[in-house]
Coordinates of N, CA, C and O in Angstrom, one line a residue:
X1 N -3.5 0.5 141.1 CA -3.0 1.1 139.9 C -2.7 0.0 138.8 O -2.1 -1.0 139.1
X2 N -3.2 0.2 137.6 CA -3.1 -0.8 136.6 C -1.8 -0.5 135.8 O -1.4 0.6 135.5
X3 N -1.1 -1.6 135.4 CA 0.1 -1.5 134.6 C -0.3 -1.0 133.2 O -1.2 -1.5 132.6
X4 N 0.5 0.0 132.7 CA 0.1 0.5 131.4 C 0.7 -0.3 130.3 O 1.9 -0.7 130.3
X5 N -0.2 -0.7 129.3 CA 0.2 -1.4 128.2 C 0.6 -0.4 127.1 O -0.3 0.3 126.6
X6 N 1.9 -0.4 126.7 CA 2.3 0.7 125.7 C 1.6 0.5 124.4 O 1.3 1.5 123.7
X7 N 1.4 -0.7 123.9 CA 0.7 -0.8 122.6 C -0.7 -0.4 122.7 O -1.2 0.3 121.7
X8 N -1.4 -0.7 123.7 CA -2.8 -0.2 123.9 C -2.8 1.3 124.0 O -3.7 2.0 123.4
X9 N -1.9 1.9 124.7 CA -1.8 3.3 124.9 C -1.5 4.0 123.5 O -2.1 5.0 123.2
X10 N -0.6 3.4 122.7 CA -0.2 4.0 121.4 C -1.3 4.0 120.5 O -1.4 4.9 119.6
X11 N -2.2 3.0 120.5 CA -3.3 2.9 119.6 C -4.3 4.1 119.8 O -5.0 4.5 118.9
X12 N -4.3 4.7 121.0 CA -5.2 5.8 121.3 C -4.7 7.1 121.0 O -5.3 8.1 121.1
X13 N -3.3 7.2 120.7 CA -2.7 8.5 120.5 C -2.4 8.7 119.0 O -2.2 7.8 118.3
X14 N -2.3 10.0 118.6 CA -1.9 10.3 117.3 C -0.5 9.9 117.0 O 0.3 9.7 118.0
X15 N -0.1 9.7 115.8 CA 1.2 9.1 115.4 C 2.3 10.1 115.8 O 3.4 9.6 116.2
X16 N 2.1 11.4 115.8 CA 3.2 12.3 116.2 C 3.6 12.2 117.6 O 4.7 12.4 118.0
X17 N 2.6 11.8 118.5 CA 2.9 11.6 119.9 C 3.7 10.4 120.1 O 4.7 10.3 120.9
X18 N 3.4 9.3 119.4 CA 4.1 8.0 119.5 C 5.5 8.2 119.0 O 6.5 7.7 119.5
X19 N 5.7 9.0 117.9 CA 7.0 9.2 117.3 C 7.9 10.0 118.3 O 9.1 9.8 118.3
X20 N 7.3 10.9 119.1 CA 8.0 11.8 120.0 C 8.5 11.0 121.3 O 9.4 11.5 121.9
X21 N 7.8 10.0 121.6 CA 8.1 9.3 122.9 C 9.5 8.9 123.1 O 10.1 9.1 124.2
X22 N 10.2 8.3 122.1 CA 11.6 7.9 122.4 C 12.5 9.1 122.8 O 13.4 9.0 123.6
X23 N 12.3 10.3 122.1 CA 13.0 11.5 122.4 C 12.7 11.9 123.9 O 13.6 12.4 124.6
X24 N 11.5 11.9 124.3 CA 11.1 12.3 125.6 C 11.7 11.3 126.7 O 12.2 11.8 127.7
X25 N 11.7 10.0 126.4 CA 12.3 9.1 127.3 C 13.8 9.3 127.4 O 14.4 9.3 128.5
X26 N 14.5 9.6 126.3 CA 15.9 9.8 126.3 C 16.2 11.1 127.1 O 17.2 11.1 127.9
X27 N 15.4 12.2 126.9 CA 15.7 13.4 127.6 C 15.5 13.2 129.1 O 16.3 13.7 129.9
X28 N 14.5 12.5 129.5 CA 14.2 12.2 131.0 C 15.4 11.4 131.5 O 15.8 11.6 132.7
X29 N 15.9 10.4 130.8 CA 17.0 9.6 131.3 C 18.2 10.4 131.4 O 19.0 10.3 132.4
X30 N 18.5 11.3 130.5 CA 19.7 12.1 130.6 C 19.6 13.1 131.8 O 20.6 13.3 132.5
X31 N 18.5 13.6 132.0 CA 18.3 14.5 133.2 C 18.5 13.8 134.5 O 19.1 14.3 135.4
X32 N 18.0 12.5 134.5 CA 18.2 11.7 135.7 C 19.6 11.3 135.9 O 20.2 11.3 137.0
X33 N 20.3 10.9 134.8 CA 21.7 10.4 135.0 C 22.6 11.5 135.3 O 23.5 11.4 136.2
X34 N 22.5 12.6 134.6 CA 23.5 13.7 134.8 C 23.0 14.8 135.8 O 23.6 15.8 136.0
X35 N 21.8 14.5 136.5 CA 21.3 15.4 137.5 C 21.2 16.9 137.0 O 21.6 17.8 137.6
X36 N 20.6 17.0 135.8 CA 20.4 18.3 135.2 C 19.2 19.0 135.9 O 18.1 18.4 136.0
X37 N 19.5 20.2 136.4 CA 18.3 20.9 137.1 C 17.2 21.3 136.2 O 17.5 21.7 135.0
X38 N 16.0 21.2 136.6 CA 14.9 21.6 135.8 C 14.6 23.1 136.1 O 14.8 23.6 137.2
X39 N 14.2 23.8 135.1 CA 13.9 25.2 135.3 C 12.8 25.4 136.2 O 11.8 24.7 136.2
X40 N 12.9 26.4 137.0 CA 11.8 26.7 138.0 C 11.0 28.0 137.5 O 11.6 28.9 137.1
X41 N 9.8 27.9 137.7 CA 8.9 29.0 137.2 C 8.8 29.1 135.7 O 9.3 28.3 135.0
X42 N 8.1 30.1 135.3 CA 7.9 30.3 133.9 C 8.8 31.2 133.2 O 8.7 31.5 132.0
X43 N 9.8 31.8 133.9 CA 10.7 32.7 133.3 C 10.2 34.2 133.5 O 9.1 34.4 134.0
X44 N 10.9 35.1 133.0 CA 10.6 36.5 133.1 C 10.1 37.0 131.8 O 10.7 36.7 130.7
X45 N 9.0 37.7 131.7 CA 8.5 38.3 130.5 C 9.3 39.6 130.2 O 9.5 40.4 131.1
X46 N 9.6 39.8 129.0 CA 10.3 41.0 128.6 C 9.4 41.7 127.6 O 8.9 41.2 126.6
X47 N 9.1 43.0 127.9 CA 8.2 43.8 127.1 C 9.0 44.1 125.8 O 10.1 44.6 125.8
X48 N 8.4 43.8 124.7 CA 9.0 44.1 123.4 C 8.3 45.4 122.9 O 7.1 45.5 122.7
X49 N 9.2 46.4 122.7 CA 8.7 47.7 122.3 C 9.4 48.1 121.0 O 10.6 47.8 120.8
X50 N 8.7 48.7 120.1 CA 9.3 49.1 118.8 C 10.0 50.4 119.0 O 9.5 51.3 119.7
X51 N 11.3 50.5 118.6 CA 12.0 51.7 118.7 C 12.3 52.3 117.3 O 12.5 51.5 116.4
X52 N 12.4 53.6 117.3 CA 12.7 54.3 116.0 C 14.2 54.6 116.0 O 14.8 55.1 116.9
X53 N 14.9 54.2 114.9 CA 16.3 54.5 114.8 C 16.6 55.9 114.4 O 15.8 56.6 113.7

């Protein structure tokens, strides 16, 4: 496996992805430090129905 060069990686990505990276790294660090459980599954779908008042 090759070591990833961040500058080389950033050159291939759009600027909004590169701008978002510090926030994603911070979120991952907080989850690891505070042992925040990750959600399991995709959640439950709720049917939205129009009701007449």
